[in-house]
Short mmCIF file of N, CA and C in Angstrom, two decimals:
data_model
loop_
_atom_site.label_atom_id
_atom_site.label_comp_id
_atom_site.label_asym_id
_atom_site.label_seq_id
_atom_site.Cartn_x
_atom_site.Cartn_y
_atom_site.Cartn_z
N UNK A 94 0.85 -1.17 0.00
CA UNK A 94 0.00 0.00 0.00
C UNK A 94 0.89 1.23 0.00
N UNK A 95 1.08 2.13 -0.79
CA UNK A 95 1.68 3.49 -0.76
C UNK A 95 1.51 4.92 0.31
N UNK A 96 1.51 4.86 0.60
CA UNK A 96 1.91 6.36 2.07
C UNK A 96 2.80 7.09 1.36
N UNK A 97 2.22 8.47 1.22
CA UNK A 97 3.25 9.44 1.03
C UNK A 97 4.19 9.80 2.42
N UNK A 98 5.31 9.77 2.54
CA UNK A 98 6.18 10.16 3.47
C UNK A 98 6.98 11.32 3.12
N UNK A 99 7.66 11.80 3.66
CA UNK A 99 8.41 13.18 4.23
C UNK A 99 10.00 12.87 4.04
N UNK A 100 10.40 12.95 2.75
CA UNK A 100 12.42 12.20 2.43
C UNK A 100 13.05 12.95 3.41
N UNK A 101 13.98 12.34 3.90
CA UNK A 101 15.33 13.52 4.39
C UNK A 101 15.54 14.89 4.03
N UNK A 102 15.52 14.98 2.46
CA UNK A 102 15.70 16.24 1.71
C UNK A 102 14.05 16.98 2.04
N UNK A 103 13.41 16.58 2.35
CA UNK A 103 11.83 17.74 2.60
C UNK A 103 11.49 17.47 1.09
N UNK A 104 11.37 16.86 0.13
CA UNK A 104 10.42 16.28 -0.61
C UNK A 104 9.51 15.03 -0.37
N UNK A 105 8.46 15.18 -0.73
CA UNK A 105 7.23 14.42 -0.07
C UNK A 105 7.70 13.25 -1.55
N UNK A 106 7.74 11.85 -0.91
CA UNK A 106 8.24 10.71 -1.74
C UNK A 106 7.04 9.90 -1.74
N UNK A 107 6.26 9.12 -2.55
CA UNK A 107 5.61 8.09 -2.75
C UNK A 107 6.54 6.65 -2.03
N UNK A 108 6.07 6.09 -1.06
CA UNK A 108 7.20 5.03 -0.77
C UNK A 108 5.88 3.90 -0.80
N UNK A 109 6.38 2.59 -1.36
CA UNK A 109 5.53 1.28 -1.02
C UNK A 109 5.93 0.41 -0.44
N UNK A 110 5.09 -0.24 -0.09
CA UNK A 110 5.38 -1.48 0.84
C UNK A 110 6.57 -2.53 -0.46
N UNK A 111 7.60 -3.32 0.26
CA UNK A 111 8.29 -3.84 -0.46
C UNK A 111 7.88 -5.27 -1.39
N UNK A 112 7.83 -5.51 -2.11
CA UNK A 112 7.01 -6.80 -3.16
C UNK A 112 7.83 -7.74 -2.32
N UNK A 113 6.77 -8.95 -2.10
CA UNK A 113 6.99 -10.01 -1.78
C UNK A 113 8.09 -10.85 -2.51
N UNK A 114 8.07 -10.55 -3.74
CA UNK A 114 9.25 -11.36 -4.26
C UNK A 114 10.51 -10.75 -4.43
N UNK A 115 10.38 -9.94 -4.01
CA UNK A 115 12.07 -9.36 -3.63
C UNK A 115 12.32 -8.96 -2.23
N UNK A 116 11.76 -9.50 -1.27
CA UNK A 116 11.85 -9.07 -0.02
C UNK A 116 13.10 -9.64 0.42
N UNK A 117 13.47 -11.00 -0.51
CA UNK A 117 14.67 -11.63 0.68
C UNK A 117 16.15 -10.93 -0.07
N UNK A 118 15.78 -9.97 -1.37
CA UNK A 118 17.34 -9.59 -1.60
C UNK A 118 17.11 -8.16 -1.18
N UNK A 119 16.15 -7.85 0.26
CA UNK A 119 16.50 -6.24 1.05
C UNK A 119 15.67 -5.27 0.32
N UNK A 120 15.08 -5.49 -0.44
CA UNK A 120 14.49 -4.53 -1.60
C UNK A 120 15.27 -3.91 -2.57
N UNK A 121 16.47 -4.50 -3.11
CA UNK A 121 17.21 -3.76 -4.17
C UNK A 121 16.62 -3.89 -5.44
N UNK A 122 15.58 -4.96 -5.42
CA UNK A 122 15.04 -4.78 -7.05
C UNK A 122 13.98 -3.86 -6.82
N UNK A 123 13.36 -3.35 -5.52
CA UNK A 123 12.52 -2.71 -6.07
C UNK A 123 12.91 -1.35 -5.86
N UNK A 124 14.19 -1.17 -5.42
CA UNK A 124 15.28 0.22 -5.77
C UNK A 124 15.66 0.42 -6.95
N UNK A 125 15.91 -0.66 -7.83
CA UNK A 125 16.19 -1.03 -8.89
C UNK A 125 15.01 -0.14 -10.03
N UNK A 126 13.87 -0.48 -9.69
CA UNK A 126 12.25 -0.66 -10.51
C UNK A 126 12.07 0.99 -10.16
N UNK A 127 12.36 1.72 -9.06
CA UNK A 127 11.98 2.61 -8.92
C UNK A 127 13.03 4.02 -9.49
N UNK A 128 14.40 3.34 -9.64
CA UNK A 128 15.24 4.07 -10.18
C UNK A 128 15.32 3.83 -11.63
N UNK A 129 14.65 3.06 -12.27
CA UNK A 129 14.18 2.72 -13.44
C UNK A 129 13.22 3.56 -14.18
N UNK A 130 12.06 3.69 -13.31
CA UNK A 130 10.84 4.52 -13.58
C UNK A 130 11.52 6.11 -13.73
N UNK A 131 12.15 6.59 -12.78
CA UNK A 131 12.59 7.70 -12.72
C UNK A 131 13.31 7.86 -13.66
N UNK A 132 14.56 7.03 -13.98
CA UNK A 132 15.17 7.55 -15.50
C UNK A 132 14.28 7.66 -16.53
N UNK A 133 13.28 6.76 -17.11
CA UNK A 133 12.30 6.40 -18.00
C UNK A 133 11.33 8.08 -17.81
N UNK A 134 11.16 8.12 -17.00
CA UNK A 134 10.38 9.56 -16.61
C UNK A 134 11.46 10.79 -17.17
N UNK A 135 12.53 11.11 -16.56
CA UNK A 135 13.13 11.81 -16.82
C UNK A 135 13.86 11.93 -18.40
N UNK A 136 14.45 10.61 -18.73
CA UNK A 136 14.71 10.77 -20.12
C UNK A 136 13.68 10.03 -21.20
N UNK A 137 12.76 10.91 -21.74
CA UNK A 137 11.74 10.07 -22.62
C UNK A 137 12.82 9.59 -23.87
N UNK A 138 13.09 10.83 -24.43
CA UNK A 138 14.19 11.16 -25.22
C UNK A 138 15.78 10.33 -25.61
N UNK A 139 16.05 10.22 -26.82
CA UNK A 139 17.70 9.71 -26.72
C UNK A 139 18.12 10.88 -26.09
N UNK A 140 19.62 10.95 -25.80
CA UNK A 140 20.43 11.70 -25.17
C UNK A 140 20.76 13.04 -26.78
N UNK A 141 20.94 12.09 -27.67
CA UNK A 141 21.33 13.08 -28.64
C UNK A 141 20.07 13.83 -29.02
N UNK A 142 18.55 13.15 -28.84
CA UNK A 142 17.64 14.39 -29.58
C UNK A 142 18.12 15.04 -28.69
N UNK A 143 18.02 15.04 -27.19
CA UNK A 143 17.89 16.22 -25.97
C UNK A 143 19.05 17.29 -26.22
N UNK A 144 20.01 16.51 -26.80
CA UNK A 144 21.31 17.49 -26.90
C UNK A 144 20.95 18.68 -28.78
N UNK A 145 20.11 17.88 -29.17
CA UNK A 145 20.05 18.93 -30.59
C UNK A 145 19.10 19.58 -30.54
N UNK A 146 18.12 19.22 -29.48
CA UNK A 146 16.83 20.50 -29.20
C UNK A 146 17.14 21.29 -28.52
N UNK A 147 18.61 21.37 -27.39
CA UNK A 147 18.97 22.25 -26.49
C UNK A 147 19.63 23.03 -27.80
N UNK A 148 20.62 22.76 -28.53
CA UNK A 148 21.25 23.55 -29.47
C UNK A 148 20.42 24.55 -30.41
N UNK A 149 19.06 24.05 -30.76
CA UNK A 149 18.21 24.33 -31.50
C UNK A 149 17.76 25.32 -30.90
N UNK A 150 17.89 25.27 -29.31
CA UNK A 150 16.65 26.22 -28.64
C UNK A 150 17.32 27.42 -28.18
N UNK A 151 19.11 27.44 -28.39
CA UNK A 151 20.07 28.62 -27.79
C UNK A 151 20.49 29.16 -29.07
N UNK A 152 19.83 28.80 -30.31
CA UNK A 152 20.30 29.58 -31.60
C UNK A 152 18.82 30.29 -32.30
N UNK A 153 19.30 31.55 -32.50
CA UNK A 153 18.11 32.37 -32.84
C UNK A 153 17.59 32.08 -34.39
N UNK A 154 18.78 31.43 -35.18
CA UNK A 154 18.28 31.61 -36.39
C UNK A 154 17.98 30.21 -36.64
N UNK A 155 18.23 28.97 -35.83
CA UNK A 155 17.71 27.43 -35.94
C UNK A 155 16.41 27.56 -35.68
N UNK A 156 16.11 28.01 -34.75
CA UNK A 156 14.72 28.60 -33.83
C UNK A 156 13.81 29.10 -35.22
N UNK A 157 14.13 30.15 -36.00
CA UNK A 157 13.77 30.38 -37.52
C UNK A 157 13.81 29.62 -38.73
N UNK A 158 14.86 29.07 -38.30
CA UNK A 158 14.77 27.91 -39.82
C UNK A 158 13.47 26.50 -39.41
N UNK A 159 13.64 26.20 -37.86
CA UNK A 159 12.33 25.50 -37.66
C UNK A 159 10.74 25.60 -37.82
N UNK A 160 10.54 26.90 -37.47
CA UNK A 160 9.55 27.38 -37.60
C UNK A 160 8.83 27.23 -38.94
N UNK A 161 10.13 28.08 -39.81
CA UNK A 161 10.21 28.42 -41.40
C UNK A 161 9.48 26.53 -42.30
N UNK A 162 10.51 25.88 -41.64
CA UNK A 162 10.40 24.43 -41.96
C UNK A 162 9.18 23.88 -41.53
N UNK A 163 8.65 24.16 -40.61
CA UNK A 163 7.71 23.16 -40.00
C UNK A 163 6.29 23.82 -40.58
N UNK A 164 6.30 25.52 -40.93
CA UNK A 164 4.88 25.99 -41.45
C UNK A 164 5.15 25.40 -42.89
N UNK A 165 6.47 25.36 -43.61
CA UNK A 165 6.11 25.10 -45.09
C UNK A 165 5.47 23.87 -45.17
N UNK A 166 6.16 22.77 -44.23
CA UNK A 166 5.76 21.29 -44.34
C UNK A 166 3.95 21.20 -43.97
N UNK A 167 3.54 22.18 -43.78
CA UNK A 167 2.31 22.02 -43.60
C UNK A 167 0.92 22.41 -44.20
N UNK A 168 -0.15 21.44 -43.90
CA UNK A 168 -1.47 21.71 -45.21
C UNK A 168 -1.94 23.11 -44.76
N UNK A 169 -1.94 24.26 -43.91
CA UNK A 169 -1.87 25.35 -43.84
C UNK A 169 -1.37 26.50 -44.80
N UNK A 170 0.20 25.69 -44.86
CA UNK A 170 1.15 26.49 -46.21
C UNK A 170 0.29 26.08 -47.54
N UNK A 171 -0.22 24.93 -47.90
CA UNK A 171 -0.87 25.00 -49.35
C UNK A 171 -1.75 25.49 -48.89
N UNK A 172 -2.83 25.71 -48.16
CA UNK A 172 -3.82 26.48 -48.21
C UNK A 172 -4.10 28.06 -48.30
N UNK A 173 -2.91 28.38 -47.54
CA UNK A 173 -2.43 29.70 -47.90
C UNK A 173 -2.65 30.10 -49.33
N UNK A 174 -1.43 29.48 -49.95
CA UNK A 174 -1.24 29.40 -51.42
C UNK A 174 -2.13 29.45 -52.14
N UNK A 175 -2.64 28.57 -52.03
CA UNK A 175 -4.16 28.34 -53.14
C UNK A 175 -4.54 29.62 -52.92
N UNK A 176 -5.20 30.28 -51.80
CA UNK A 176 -5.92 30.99 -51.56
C UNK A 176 -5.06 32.43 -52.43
N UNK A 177 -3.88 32.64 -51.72
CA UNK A 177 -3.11 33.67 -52.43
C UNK A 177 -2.88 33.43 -53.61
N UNK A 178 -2.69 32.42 -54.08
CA UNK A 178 -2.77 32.47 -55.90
C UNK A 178 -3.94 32.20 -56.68
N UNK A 179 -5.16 32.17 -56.39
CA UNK A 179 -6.13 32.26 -56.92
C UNK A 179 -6.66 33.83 -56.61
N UNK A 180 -6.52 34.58 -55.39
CA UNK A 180 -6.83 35.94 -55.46
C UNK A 180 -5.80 36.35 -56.36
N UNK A 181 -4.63 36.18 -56.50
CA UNK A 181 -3.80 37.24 -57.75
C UNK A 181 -4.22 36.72 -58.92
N UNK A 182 -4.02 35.38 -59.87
CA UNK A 182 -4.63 35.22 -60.56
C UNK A 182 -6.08 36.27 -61.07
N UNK A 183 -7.02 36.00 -60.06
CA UNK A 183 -8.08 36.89 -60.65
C UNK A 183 -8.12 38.10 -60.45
N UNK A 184 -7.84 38.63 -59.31
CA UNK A 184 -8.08 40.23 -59.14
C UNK A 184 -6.51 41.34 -59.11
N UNK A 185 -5.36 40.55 -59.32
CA UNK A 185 -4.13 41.45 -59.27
C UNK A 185 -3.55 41.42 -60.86
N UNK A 186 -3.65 40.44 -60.94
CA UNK A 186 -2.64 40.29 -62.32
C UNK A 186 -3.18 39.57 -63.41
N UNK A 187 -3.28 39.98 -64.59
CA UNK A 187 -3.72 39.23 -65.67
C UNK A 187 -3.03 38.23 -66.29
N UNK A 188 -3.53 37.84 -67.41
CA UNK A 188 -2.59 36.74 -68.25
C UNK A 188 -1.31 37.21 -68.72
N UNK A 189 -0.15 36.77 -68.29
CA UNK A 189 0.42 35.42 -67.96
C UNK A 189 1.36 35.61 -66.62
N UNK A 190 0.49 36.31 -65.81
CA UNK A 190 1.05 36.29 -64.48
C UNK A 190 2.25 37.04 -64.37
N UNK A 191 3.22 37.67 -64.86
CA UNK A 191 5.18 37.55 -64.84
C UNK A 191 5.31 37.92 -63.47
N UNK A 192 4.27 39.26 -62.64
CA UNK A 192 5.11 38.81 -61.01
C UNK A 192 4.76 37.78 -60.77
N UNK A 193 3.59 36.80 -60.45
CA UNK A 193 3.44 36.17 -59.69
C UNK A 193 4.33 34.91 -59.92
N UNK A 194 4.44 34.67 -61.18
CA UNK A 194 5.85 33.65 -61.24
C UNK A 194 7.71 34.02 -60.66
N UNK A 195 7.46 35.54 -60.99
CA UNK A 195 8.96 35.66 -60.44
C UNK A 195 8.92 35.16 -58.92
N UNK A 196 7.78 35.89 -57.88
CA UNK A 196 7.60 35.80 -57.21
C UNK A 196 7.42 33.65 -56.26
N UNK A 197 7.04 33.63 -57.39
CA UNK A 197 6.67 31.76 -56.82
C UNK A 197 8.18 31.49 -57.12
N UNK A 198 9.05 31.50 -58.08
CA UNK A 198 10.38 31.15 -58.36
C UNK A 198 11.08 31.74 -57.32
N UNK A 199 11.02 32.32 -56.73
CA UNK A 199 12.31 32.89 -55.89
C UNK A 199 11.32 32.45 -54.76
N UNK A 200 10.07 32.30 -54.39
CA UNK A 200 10.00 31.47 -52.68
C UNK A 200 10.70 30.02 -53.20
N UNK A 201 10.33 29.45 -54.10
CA UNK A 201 10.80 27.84 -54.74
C UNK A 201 12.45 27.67 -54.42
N UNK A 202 13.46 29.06 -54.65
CA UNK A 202 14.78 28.87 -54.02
C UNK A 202 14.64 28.66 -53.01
N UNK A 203 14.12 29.78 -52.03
CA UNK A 203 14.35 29.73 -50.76
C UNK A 203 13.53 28.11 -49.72
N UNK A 204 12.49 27.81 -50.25
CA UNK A 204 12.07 26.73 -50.03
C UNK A 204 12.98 25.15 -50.11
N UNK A 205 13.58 25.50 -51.23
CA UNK A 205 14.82 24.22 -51.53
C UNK A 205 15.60 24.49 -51.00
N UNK A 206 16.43 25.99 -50.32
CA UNK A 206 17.04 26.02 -49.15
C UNK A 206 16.99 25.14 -47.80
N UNK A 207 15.63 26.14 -47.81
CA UNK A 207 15.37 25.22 -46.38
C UNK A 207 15.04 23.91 -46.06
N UNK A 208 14.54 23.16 -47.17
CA UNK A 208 14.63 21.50 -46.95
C UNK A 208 16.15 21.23 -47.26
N UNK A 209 17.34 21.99 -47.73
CA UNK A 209 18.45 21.28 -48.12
C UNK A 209 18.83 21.72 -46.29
N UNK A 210 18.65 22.82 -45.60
CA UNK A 210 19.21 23.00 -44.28
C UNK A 210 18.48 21.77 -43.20
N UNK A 211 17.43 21.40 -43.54
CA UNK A 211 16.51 20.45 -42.86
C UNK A 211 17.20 18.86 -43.03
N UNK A 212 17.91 18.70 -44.41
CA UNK A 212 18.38 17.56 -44.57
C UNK A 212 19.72 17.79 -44.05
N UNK A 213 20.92 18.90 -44.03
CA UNK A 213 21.67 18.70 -43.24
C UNK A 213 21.48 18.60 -41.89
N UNK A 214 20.96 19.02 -41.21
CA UNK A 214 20.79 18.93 -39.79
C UNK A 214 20.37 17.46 -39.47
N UNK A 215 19.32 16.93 -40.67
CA UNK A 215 18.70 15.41 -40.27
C UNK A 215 20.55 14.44 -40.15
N UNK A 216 20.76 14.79 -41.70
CA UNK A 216 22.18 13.96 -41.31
C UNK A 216 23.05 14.16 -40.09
N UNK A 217 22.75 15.32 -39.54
CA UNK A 217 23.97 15.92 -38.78
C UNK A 217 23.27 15.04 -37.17
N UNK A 218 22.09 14.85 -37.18
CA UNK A 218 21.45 14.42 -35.70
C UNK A 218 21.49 12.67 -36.11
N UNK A 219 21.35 11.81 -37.23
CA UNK A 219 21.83 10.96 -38.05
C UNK A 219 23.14 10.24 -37.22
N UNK A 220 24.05 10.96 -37.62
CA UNK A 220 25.67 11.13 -37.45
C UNK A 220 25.77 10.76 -35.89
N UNK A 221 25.57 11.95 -35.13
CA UNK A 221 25.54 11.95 -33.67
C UNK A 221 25.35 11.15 -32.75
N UNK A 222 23.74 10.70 -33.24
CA UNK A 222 22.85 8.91 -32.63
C UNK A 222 23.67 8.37 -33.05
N UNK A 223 24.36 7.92 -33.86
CA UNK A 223 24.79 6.81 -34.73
C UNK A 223 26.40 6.56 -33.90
N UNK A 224 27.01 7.52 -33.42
CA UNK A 224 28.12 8.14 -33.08
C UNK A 224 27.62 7.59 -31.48
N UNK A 225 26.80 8.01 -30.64
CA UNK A 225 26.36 7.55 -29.40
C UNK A 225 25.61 6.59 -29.42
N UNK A 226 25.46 5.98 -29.93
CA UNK A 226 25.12 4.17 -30.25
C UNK A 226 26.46 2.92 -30.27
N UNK A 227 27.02 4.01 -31.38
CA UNK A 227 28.28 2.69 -31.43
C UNK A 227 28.88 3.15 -29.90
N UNK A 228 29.37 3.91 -29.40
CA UNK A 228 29.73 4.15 -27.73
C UNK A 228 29.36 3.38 -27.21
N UNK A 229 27.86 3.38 -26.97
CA UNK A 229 26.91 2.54 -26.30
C UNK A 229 27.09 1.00 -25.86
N UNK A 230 27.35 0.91 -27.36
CA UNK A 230 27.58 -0.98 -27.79
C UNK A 230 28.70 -0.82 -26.99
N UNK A 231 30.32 -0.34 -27.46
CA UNK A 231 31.21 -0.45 -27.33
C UNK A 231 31.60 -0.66 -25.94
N UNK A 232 30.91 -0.13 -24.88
CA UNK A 232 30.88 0.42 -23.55
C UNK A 232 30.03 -0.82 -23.28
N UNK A 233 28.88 -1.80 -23.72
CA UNK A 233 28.50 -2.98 -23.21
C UNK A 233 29.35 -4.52 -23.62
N UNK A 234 29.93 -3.79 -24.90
CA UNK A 234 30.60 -5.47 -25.43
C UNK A 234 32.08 -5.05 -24.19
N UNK A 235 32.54 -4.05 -23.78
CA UNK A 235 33.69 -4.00 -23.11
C UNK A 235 33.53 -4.57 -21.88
N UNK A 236 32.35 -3.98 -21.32
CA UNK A 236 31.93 -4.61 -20.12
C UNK A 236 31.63 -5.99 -19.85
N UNK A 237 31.23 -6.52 -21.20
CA UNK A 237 31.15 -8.01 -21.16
C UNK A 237 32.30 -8.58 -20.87
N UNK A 238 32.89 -8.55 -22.10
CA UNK A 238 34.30 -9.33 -22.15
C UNK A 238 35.42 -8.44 -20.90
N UNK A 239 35.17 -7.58 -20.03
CA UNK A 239 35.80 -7.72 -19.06
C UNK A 239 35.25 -8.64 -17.65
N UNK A 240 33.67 -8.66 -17.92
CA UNK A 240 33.55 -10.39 -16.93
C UNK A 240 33.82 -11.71 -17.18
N UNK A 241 33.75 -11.47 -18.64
CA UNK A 241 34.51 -12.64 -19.34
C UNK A 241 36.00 -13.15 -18.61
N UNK A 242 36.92 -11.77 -19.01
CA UNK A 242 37.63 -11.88 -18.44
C UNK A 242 38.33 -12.43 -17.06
N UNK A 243 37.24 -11.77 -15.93
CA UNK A 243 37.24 -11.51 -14.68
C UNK A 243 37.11 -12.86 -14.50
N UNK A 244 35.93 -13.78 -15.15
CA UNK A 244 35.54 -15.40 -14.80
C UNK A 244 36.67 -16.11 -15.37
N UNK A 245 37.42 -16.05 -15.97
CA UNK A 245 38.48 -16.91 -16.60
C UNK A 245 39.13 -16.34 -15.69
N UNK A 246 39.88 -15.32 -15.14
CA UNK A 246 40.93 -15.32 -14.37
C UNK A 246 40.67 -16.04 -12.84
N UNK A 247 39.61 -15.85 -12.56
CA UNK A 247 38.63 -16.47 -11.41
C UNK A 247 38.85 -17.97 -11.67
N UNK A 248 38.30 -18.66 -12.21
CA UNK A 248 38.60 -20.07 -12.36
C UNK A 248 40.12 -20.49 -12.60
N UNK A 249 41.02 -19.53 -13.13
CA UNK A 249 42.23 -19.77 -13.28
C UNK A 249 42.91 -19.86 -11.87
N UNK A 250 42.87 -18.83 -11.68
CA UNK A 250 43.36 -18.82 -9.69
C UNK A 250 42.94 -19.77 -9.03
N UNK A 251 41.64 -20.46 -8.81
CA UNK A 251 41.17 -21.16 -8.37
C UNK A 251 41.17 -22.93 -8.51
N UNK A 252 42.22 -22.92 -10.22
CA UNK A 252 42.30 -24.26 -10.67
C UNK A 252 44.48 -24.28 -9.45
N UNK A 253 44.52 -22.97 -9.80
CA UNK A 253 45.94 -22.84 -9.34
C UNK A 253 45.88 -23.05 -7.74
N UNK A 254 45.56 -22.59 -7.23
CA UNK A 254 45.17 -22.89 -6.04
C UNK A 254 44.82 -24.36 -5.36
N UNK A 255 44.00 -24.72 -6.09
CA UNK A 255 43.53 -26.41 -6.22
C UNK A 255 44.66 -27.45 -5.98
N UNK A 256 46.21 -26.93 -6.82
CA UNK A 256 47.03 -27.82 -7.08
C UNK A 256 48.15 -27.52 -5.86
N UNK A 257 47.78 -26.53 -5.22
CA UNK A 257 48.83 -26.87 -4.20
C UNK A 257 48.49 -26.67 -2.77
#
């Protein structure tokens, strides 16, 4: 049953009664389960999105190129459009348009800009995960094969020992 209690530090802690099936190893699995939940809570996120949305969020002009990116990618932006190029069409400009094409040609640069800045950054956050993944591995296959290790030297001492 859960009781809120009063921590050392003066934060009010959810504490539960300890699960029966971990009672005889002291409650470390359910220290375990609860320091689990809390990371899981705290990091929803990989480490690298968290690190490219902090970068994203201390630069004024990423902050703009997102924005820029995220209204074009959207059925809002064609609706716009339609709407603005069917009012010039009929009531600004006659046949054969020449601003409204200069005008659509030069957003069409700046538009292929910004998906070419959208695809570097994808590669660039790409790169990074990919970069803190292999770590990841590297940092569990090391850890393996150093118990690997640890058990072969363990049985080695222990065969040595045996013989005298």
């Amino acid at each position: 049953m859960a009781t809120p209690k009063s921590a050392a530090d003066g934060s009010d802690r959810l504490h539960t009664q300890p699960d029966p099936h971990t009672a005889g190893t002291g409650g470390q699995a359910a220290k375990l389960k609860d320091m689990t939940n809390t990371l899981q809570n705290t990091l929803r996120h990989h480490p690298v999105v968290l690190e490219q949305q902090a970068q994203r969020a201390q630069d004024v002009q990423l902050r703009i190129a997102d924005w820029i990116t995220a209204f074009a990618g959207s059925m809002n932006f064609v609706y716009i459009h339609i709407a603005l190029f069917t009012l010039w069409m009929l009531f600004i400009e006659s046949k054969p348009w020449p601003t409204l094409t200069l005008i659509v040609s030069l957003e069409a640069i700046f538009l292929s800009t910004f998906v070419m800045i959208g695809q570097n950054r994808q590669g660039a956050f790409q790169q990074a995960k990919a970069d803190h993944d292999f770590t990841e591995q590297e940092l569990k296959t090391n850890t393996q094969l150093t118990r690997e290790i640890h058990a072969l030297t363990t049985e080695l001492h222990n065969r040595l020992l045996a013989r005298h």
